[in-house]
Coordinates of C-alpha atoms and ligand atoms in Angstrom, one line a residue:
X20 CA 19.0 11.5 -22.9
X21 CA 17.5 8.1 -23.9
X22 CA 16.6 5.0 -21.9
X23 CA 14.6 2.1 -22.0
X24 CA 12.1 2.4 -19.7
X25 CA 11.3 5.9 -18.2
X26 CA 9.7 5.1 -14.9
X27 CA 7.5 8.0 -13.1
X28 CA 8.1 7.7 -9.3
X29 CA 10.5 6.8 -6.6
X30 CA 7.9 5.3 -4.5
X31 CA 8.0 1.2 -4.0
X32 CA 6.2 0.4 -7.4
X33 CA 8.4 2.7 -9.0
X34 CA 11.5 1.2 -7.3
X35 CA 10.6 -2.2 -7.7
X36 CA 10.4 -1.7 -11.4
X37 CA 13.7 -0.1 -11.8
X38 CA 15.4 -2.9 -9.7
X39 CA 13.8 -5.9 -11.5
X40 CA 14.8 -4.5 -14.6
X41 CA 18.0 -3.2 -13.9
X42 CA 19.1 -6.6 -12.4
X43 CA 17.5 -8.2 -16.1
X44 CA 20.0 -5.5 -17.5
X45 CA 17.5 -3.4 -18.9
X46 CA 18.1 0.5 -18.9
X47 CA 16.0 2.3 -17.2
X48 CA 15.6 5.9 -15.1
X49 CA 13.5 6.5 -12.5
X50 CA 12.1 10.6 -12.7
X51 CA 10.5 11.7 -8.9
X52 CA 8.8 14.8 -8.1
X53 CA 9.7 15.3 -4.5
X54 CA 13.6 14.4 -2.7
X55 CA 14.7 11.5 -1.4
X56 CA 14.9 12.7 1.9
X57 CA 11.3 13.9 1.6
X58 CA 10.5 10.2 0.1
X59 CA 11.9 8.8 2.9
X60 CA 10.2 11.1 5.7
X61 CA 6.8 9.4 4.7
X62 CA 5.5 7.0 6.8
X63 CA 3.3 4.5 5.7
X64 CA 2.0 1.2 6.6
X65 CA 4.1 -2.0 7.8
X66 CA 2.8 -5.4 6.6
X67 CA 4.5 -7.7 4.3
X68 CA 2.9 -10.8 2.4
X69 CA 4.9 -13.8 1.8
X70 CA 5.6 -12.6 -1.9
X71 CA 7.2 -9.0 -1.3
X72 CA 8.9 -10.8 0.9
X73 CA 10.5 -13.4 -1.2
X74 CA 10.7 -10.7 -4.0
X75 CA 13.0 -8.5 -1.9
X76 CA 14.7 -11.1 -1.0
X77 CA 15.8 -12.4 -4.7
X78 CA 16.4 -8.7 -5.4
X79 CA 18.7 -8.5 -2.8
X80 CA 16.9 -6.0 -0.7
X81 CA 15.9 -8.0 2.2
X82 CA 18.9 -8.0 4.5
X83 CA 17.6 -5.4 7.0
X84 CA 13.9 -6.8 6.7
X85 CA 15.2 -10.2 7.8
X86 CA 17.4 -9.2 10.6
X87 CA 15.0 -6.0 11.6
X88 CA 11.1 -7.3 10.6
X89 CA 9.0 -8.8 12.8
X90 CA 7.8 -12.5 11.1
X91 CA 3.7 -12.7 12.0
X92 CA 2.1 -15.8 12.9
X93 CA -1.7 -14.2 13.7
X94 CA -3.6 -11.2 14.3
X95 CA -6.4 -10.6 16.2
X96 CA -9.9 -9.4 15.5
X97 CA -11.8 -7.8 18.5
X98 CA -15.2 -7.4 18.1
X99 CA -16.9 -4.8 21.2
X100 CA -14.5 -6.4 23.2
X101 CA -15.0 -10.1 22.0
X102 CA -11.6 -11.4 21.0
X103 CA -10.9 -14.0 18.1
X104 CA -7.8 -15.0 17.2
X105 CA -6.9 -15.2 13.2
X106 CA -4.2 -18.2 13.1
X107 CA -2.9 -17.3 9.9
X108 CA 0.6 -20.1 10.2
X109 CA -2.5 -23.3 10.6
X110 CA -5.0 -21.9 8.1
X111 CA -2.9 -21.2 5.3
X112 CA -0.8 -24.1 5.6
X113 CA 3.0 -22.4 7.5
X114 CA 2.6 -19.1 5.7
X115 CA 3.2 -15.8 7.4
X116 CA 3.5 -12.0 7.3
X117 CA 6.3 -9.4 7.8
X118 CA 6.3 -6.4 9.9
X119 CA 8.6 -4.0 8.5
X120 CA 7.6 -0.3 7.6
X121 CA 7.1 1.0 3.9
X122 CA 9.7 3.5 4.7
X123 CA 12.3 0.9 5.3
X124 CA 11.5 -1.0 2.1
X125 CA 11.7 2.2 0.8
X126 CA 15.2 3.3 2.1
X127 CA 16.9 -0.6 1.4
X128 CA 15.6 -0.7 -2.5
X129 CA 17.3 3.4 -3.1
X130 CA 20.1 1.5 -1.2
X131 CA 20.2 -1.0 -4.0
X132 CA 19.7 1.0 -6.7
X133 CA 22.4 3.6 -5.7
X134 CA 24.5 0.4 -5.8
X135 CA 23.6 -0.5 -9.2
X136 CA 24.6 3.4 -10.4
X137 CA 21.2 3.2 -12.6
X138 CA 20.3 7.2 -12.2
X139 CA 17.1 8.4 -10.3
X140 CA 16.5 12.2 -10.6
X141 CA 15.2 13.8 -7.9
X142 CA 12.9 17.1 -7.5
X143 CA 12.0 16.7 -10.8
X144 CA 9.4 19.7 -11.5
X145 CA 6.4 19.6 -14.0
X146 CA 7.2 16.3 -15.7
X147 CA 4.8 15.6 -18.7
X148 CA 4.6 12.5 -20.8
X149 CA 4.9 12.8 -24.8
X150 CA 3.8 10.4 -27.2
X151 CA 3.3 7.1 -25.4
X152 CA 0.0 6.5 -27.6
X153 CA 1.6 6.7 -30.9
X154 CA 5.2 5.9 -31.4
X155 CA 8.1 7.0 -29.6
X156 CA 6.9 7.9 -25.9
X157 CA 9.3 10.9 -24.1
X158 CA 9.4 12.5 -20.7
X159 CA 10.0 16.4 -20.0
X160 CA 10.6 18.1 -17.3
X161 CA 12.5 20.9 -15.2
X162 CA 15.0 20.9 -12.7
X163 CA 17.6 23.2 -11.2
X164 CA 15.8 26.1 -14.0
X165 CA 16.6 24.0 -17.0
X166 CA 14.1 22.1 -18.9
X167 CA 15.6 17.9 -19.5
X168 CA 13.9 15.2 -22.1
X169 CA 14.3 11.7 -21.8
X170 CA 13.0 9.2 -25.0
X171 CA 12.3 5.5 -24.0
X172 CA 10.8 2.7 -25.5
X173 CA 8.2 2.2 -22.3
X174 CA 6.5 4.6 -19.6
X175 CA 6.0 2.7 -16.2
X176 CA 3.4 5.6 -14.5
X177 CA 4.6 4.9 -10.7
X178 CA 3.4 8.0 -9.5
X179 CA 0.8 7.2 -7.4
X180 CA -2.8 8.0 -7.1
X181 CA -1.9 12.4 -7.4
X182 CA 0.7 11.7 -9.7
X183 CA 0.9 12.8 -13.9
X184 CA 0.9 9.2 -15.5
X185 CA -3.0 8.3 -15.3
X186 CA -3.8 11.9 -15.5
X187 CA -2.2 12.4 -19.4
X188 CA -4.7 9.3 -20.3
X189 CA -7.3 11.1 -22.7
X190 CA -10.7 10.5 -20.5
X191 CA -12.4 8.6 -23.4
X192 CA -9.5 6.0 -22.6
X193 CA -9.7 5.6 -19.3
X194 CA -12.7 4.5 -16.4
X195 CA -12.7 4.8 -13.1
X196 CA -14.3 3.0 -10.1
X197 CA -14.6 4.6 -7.0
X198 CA -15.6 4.3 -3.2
X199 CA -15.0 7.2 -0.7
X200 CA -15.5 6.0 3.0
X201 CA -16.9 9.0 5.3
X202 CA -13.8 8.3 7.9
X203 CA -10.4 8.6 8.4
X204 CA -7.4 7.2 10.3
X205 CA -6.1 9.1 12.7
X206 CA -2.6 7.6 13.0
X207 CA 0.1 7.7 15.7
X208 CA 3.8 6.3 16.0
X209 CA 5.7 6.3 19.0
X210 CA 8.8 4.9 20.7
X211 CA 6.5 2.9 23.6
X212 CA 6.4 -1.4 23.3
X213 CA 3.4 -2.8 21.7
X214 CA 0.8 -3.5 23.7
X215 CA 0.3 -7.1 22.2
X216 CA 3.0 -9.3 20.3
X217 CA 0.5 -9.5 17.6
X218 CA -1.8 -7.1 15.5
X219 CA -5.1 -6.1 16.9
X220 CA -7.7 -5.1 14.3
X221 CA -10.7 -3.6 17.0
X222 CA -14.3 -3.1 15.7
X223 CA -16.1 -0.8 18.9
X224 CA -19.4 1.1 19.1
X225 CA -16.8 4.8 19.3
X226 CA -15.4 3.1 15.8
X227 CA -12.5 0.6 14.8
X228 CA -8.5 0.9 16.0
X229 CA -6.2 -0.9 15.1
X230 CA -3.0 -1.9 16.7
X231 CA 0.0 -2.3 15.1
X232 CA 4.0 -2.2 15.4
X233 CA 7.8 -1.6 13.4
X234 CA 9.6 -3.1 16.2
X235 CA 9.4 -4.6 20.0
X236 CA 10.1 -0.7 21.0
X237 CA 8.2 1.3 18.2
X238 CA 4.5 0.9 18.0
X239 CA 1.7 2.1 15.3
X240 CA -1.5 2.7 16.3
X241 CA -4.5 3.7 14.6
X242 CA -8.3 5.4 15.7
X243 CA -10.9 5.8 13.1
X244 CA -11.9 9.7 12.6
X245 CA -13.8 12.1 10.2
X246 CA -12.5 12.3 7.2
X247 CA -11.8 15.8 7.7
X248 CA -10.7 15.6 11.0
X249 CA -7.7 18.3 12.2
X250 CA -5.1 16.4 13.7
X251 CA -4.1 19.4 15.9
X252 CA -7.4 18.7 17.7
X253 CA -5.9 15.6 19.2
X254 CA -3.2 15.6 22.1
X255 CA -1.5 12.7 22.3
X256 CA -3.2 12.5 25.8
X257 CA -6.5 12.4 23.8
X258 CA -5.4 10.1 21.2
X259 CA -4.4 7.5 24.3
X260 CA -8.1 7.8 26.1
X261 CA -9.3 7.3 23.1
X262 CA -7.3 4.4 21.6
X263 CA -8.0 2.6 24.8
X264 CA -11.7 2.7 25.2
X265 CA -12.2 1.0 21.9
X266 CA -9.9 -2.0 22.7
X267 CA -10.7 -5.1 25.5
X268 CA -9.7 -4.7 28.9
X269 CA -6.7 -6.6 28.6
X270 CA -5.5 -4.5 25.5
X271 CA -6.2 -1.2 26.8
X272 CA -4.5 -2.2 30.1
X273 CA -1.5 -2.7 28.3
X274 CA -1.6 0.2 26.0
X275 CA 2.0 2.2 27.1
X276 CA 1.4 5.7 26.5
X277 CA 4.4 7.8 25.0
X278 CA 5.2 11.1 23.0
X279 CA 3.7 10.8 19.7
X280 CA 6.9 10.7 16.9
X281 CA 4.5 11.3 13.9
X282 CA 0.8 11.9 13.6
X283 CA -1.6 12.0 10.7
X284 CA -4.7 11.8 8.8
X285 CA -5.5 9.5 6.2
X286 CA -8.4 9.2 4.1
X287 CA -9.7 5.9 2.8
X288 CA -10.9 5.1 -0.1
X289 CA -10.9 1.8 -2.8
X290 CA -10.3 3.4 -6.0
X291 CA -9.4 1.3 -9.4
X292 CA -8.2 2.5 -13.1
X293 CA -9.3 0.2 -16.3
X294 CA -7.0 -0.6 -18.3
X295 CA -3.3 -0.3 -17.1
X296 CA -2.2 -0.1 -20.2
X297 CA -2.4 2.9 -23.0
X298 CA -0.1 1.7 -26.3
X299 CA 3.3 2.1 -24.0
X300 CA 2.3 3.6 -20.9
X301 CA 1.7 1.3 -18.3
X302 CA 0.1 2.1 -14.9
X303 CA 1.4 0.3 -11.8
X304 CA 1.1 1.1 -7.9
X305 CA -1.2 3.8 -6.4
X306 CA -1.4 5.2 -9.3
X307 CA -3.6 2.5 -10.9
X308 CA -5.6 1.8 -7.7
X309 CA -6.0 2.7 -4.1
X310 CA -7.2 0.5 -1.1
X311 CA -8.5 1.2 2.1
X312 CA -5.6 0.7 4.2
X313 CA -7.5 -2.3 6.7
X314 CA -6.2 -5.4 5.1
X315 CA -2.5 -3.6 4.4
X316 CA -2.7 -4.0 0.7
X317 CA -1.9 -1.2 -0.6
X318 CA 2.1 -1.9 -0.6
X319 CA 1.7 -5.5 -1.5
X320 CA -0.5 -4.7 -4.4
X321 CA 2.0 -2.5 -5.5
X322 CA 4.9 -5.2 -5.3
X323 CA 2.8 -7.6 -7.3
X324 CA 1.7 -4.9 -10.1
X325 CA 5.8 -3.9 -10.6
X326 CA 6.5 -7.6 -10.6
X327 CA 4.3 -8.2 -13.1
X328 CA 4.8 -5.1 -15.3
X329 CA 9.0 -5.4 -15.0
X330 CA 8.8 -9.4 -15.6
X331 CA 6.6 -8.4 -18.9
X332 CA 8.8 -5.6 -20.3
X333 CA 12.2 -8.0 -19.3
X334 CA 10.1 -10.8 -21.3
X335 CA 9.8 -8.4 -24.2
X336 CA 13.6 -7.3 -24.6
X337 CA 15.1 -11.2 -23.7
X338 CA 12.8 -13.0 -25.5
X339 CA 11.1 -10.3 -28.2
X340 CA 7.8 -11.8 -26.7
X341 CA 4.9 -8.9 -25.8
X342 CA 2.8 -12.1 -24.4
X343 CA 3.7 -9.9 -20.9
X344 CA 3.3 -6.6 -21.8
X345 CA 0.0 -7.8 -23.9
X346 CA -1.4 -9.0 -20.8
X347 CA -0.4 -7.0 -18.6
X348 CA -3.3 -4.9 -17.5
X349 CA -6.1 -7.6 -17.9
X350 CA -4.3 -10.3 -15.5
X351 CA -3.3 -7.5 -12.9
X352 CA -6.9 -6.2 -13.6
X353 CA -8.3 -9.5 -12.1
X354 CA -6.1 -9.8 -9.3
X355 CA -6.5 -6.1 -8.2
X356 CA -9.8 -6.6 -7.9
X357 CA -9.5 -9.2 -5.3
X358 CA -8.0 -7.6 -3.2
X359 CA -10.0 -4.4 -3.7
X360 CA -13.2 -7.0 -2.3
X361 CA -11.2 -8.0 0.6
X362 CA -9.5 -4.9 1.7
X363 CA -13.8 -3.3 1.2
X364 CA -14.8 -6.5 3.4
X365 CA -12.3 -5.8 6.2
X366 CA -13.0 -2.3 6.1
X367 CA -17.0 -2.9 6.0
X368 CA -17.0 -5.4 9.0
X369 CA -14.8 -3.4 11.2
X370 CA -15.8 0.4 10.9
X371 CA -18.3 2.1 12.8
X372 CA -20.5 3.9 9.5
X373 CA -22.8 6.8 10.7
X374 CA -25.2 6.3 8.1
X375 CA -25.7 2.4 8.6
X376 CA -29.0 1.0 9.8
X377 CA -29.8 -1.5 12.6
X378 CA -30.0 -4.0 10.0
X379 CA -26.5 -3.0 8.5
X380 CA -24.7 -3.3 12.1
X381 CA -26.2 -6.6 12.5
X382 CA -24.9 -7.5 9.5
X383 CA -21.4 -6.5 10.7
X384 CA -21.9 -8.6 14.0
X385 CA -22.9 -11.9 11.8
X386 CA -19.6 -10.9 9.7
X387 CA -18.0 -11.3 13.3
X388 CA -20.1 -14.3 14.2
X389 CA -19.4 -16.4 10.8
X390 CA -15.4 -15.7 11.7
X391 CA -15.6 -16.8 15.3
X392 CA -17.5 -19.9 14.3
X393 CA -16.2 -20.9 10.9
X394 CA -12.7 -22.5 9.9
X395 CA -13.9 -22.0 6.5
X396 CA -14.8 -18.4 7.2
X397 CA -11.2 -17.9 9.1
X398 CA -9.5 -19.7 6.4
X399 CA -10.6 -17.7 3.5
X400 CA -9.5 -14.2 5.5
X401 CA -6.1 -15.6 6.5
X402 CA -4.9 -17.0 2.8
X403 CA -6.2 -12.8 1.8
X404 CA -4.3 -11.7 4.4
X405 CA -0.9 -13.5 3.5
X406 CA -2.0 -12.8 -0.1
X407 CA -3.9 -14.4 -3.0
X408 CA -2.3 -14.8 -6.4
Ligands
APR30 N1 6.1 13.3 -11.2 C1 7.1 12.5 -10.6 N2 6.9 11.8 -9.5 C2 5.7 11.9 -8.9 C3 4.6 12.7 -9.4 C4 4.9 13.4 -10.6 N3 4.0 14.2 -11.2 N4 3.6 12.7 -8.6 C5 3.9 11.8 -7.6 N5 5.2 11.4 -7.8 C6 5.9 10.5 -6.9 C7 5.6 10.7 -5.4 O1 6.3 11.8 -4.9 C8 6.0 9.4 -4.8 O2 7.3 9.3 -4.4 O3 5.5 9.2 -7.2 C9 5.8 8.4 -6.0 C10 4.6 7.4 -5.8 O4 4.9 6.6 -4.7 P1 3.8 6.0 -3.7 O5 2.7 7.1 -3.4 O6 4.5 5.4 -2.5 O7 3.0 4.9 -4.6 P2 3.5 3.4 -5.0 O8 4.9 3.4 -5.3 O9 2.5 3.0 -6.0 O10 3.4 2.6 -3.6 C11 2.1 2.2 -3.1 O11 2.3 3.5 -1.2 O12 0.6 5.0 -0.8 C12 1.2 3.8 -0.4 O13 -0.6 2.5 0.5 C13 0.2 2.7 -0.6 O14 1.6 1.2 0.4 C14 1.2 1.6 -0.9 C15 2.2 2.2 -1.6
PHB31 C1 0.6 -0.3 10.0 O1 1.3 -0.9 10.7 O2 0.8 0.8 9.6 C2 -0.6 -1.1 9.5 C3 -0.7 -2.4 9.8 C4 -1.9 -3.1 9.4 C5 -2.8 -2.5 8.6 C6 -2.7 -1.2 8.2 C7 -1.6 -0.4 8.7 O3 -3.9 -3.2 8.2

C-alpha cells in the first residue's frame, strides 16, 4: 500500500488531520490501535473554543454541534464559597465557548470521513514506524494474523501521549518537560439537569470540583482525588456528599443526584515534547503534549496542532512550499506553551495541594482576590479561555 500521509491515531488530532487533508485532496490513511466502537466509548472533556468551532464548521462537521452544543457565555469561579462570575461574551469582545463532548466531535468527524471513503484501519496491532529520519518513512503493522506496510511521504504521530510515534524518536532527539500533580479527577456523568446553566470551576478547603454539562439533561461533574485513588471506593452516594460540600449553598442545593452513567479517574499532568518534528515525522495532539484538564485544553490544543500540521503538509503538495512543514514545530512550540502556563495557572489557583504552605494558600487566595477585583485580571483569563492564537 502507499499513501501520502500515514497518520497514527483515530483520536481528534488524528482525525482532524485526515479530514483537512482529504478535503485539500491529499491521500492519506489513518492506522488506530484500538476499534471504533472502543474510540467512541471514551469519554472525555466537553469545551469548545471559538476556533474548533469554526474549524468543524468549514470541515463540515459541525451540524450536530450546532443544533446539539450548548453556546457559553460565562463560567463561574467559586472560591470557599465566594462566587465570581467570569463574563467571557464582554471581556473578550462577543466571543464564546461550546459545550459539546469530545466523544461527539469524535463520532461526527468518523461520520465525515466514512463519507469521504478515505480508509481508516481499525485494531491495528504493533504498528512501528520505519524510516521517517532518512528517506522514505513506512508503517508496519498486524491485523487479523497478517503483517500490512504502508509507504508515505509524511508520518503525522496522532497517537497520543501512550502511543508509538514520540516513542520511535531516538532519546538524543527528543526532550521532555514534565509536571505530575499529586491529585486526580474523580469524574462522574449522569442523566440528572445541571445544577447551574453555566460551568462552575469550585476551589474548597476538601479540594476543587468542578461543574460541568453535555446537555440541559446530562451533566459532568468532577471532585479532586489522589492520584491513585480506586474508583470502586466511591458510591455514587459518596460522590454526591462529597461534590456538594465543596460548592456554595446555592450550588450544592441544586446539585440533582442521579445513577452515575460513567465514572473515572484521571491523572493530571502538563507534559510537553521539543521538537514536533523529526525529518518527516510530525508530532500532533496528546502525543506531543498533555495538559491538566482545568482550563479544557487539551482537545483545543489538539485542533489547533492538526490545523497547523495538515495546513503545512496541504501547503507543501499545492504550492511545493515546506515554509509550513519548516515551521511547523517551532510556531506550535510557542503556542503550546501558552496554554501549558494557563491550563498550570488554573490548575494551581484552584486545587487544594497537600504539600503547600500557609504562604502558598495565600497566594491562591490573592490569585482569587486579583480576579474578583481586576478587569484586567478577568480579561486576560477569559481571552485564555476562549483561546489565544
Ligand atoms: N498505534 C495506533 N494508534 C494508537 C497507538 C498506537 N501505538 N497508541 C494510541 N493510539 C490511538 C489511541 O487508541 C487513540 O485513539 O491514538 C489515538 C489518540 O487519540 P487521543 O488520545 O484522543 O489524542 P488526540 O487525538 O491527540 O486528542 C487529544 O484527547 O486525551 C484527550 O485531553 C485530550 O482532549 C484531548 C484530546
Ligand atoms: C468537561 O465537561 O468534561 C470539562 C469541562 C471543563 C473543564 C474540564 C472538563 O475545564
Amino acid at each position: 500500500m502507499r499513501t501520502r500521509v500515514a497518520i497514527i491515531g483515530s483520536g481528534p488530532a488524528g482525525l482532524l488531520v485526515g479530514s483537512i487533508l482529504t478535503r485539500a485532496g491529499i491521500d492519506n490513511v489513518i492506522i488506530e490501535r484500538r476499534s471504533r466502537d472502543y474510540v467512541l466509548g471514551r469519554i472525555r472533556a466537553g469545551v469548545l473554543e471559538d476556533a474548533t468551532v469554526q474549524l468543524l464548521l468549514s470541515l463540515g462537521a459541525g451540524t450536530r454541534m450546532m443544533r446539539e452544543g450548548l453556546p457559553h457565555h460565562g463560567f463561574a469561579i467559586q472560591f470557599n464559597g465566594e462566587a465570581l462570575r467570569i463574563n467571557i461574551d464582554a471581556l473578550t469582545n462577543g466571543r464564546s465557548v461550546m459545550v459539546y463532548g469530545q466523544t461527539e466531535v469524535t463520532r461526527d468527524l468518523m461520520d465525515l470521513r466514512a463519507d469521504s471513503g478515505a480508509e481508516t484501519v481499525f485494531e491495528a496491532e504493533n504498528v512501528t514506524l520505519h524510516d521517517f529520519d532518512r528517506g522514505r518513512p513506512y508503517v508496519t503493522w498486524q491485523k487479523d494474523g497478517f503483517a500490512r506496510r504502508i509507504e508515505c511521504d509524511f508520518v503525522a504521530g496522532c497517537d497520543g501521549y501512550h502511543g508509538v510515534s514520540r516513542a520511535s524518536v531516538p532519546a538524543a532527539a527528543i526532550r521532555t518537560f514534565e509536571r505530575a500533580y499529586p491529585f486526580g479527577w474523580l469524574g462522574v456523568l449522569a442523566d440528572v439537569p445541571p445544577c447551574d446553566p453555566e460551568l462552575i470551576y469550585a476551589a474548597h478547603s476538601r479540594g476543587f470540583a468542578l461543574c460541568s454539562m453535555r446537555s440541559a439533561r446530562r451533566s459532568r461533574y468532577y471532585i479532586q482525588c489522589a492520584a491513585d485513588e480506586d474508583v470502586n471506593h466511591w458510591s455514587d452516594q459518596q460522590f454526591w456528599d462529597e461534590l456538594r460540600r465543596r460548592l456554595d449553598a446555592k450550588a450544592a442545593a441544586n446539585v440533582v443526584m442521579g445513577p452515575s452513567i460513567e465514572k473515572s479517574v484521571a491523572p493530571l499532568r502538563s507534559f510537553v515534547a521539543e521538537p514536533l518534528r523529526f525529518g518527516k515525522l510530525f508530532l500532533a495532539g496528546d502525543a506531543a503534549h498533555i495538559v491538566p484538564p482545568t482550563g479544557a485544553k487539551g482537545l483545543n490544543l489538539a485542533a489547533r496542532d492538526a490545523q497547523q500540521l495538515a495546513n503545512a503538509i496541504v501547503e507543501f503538495y499545492l504550492q511545493r512550499s515546506t515554509r509550513g512543514i519548516d515551521t511547523y514545530s517551532q510556531s506550535a512550540l510557542e503556542r503550546i506553551w501558552k496554554v501549558e502556563r494557563f491550563s498550570w495557572a488554573m490548575t494551581t489557583m484552584l486545587h487544594r495541594f497537600e504539600h503547600f504552605s500557609p504562604f502558598e494558600q495565600r497566594m491562591q487566595e490573592a490569585e482569587f482576590r486579583q480576579l474578583q477585583t481586576s478587569e484586567a485580571a478577568r480579561r486576560v483569563l477569559a481571552e485564555s479561555y476562549v483561546g489565544v492564537e
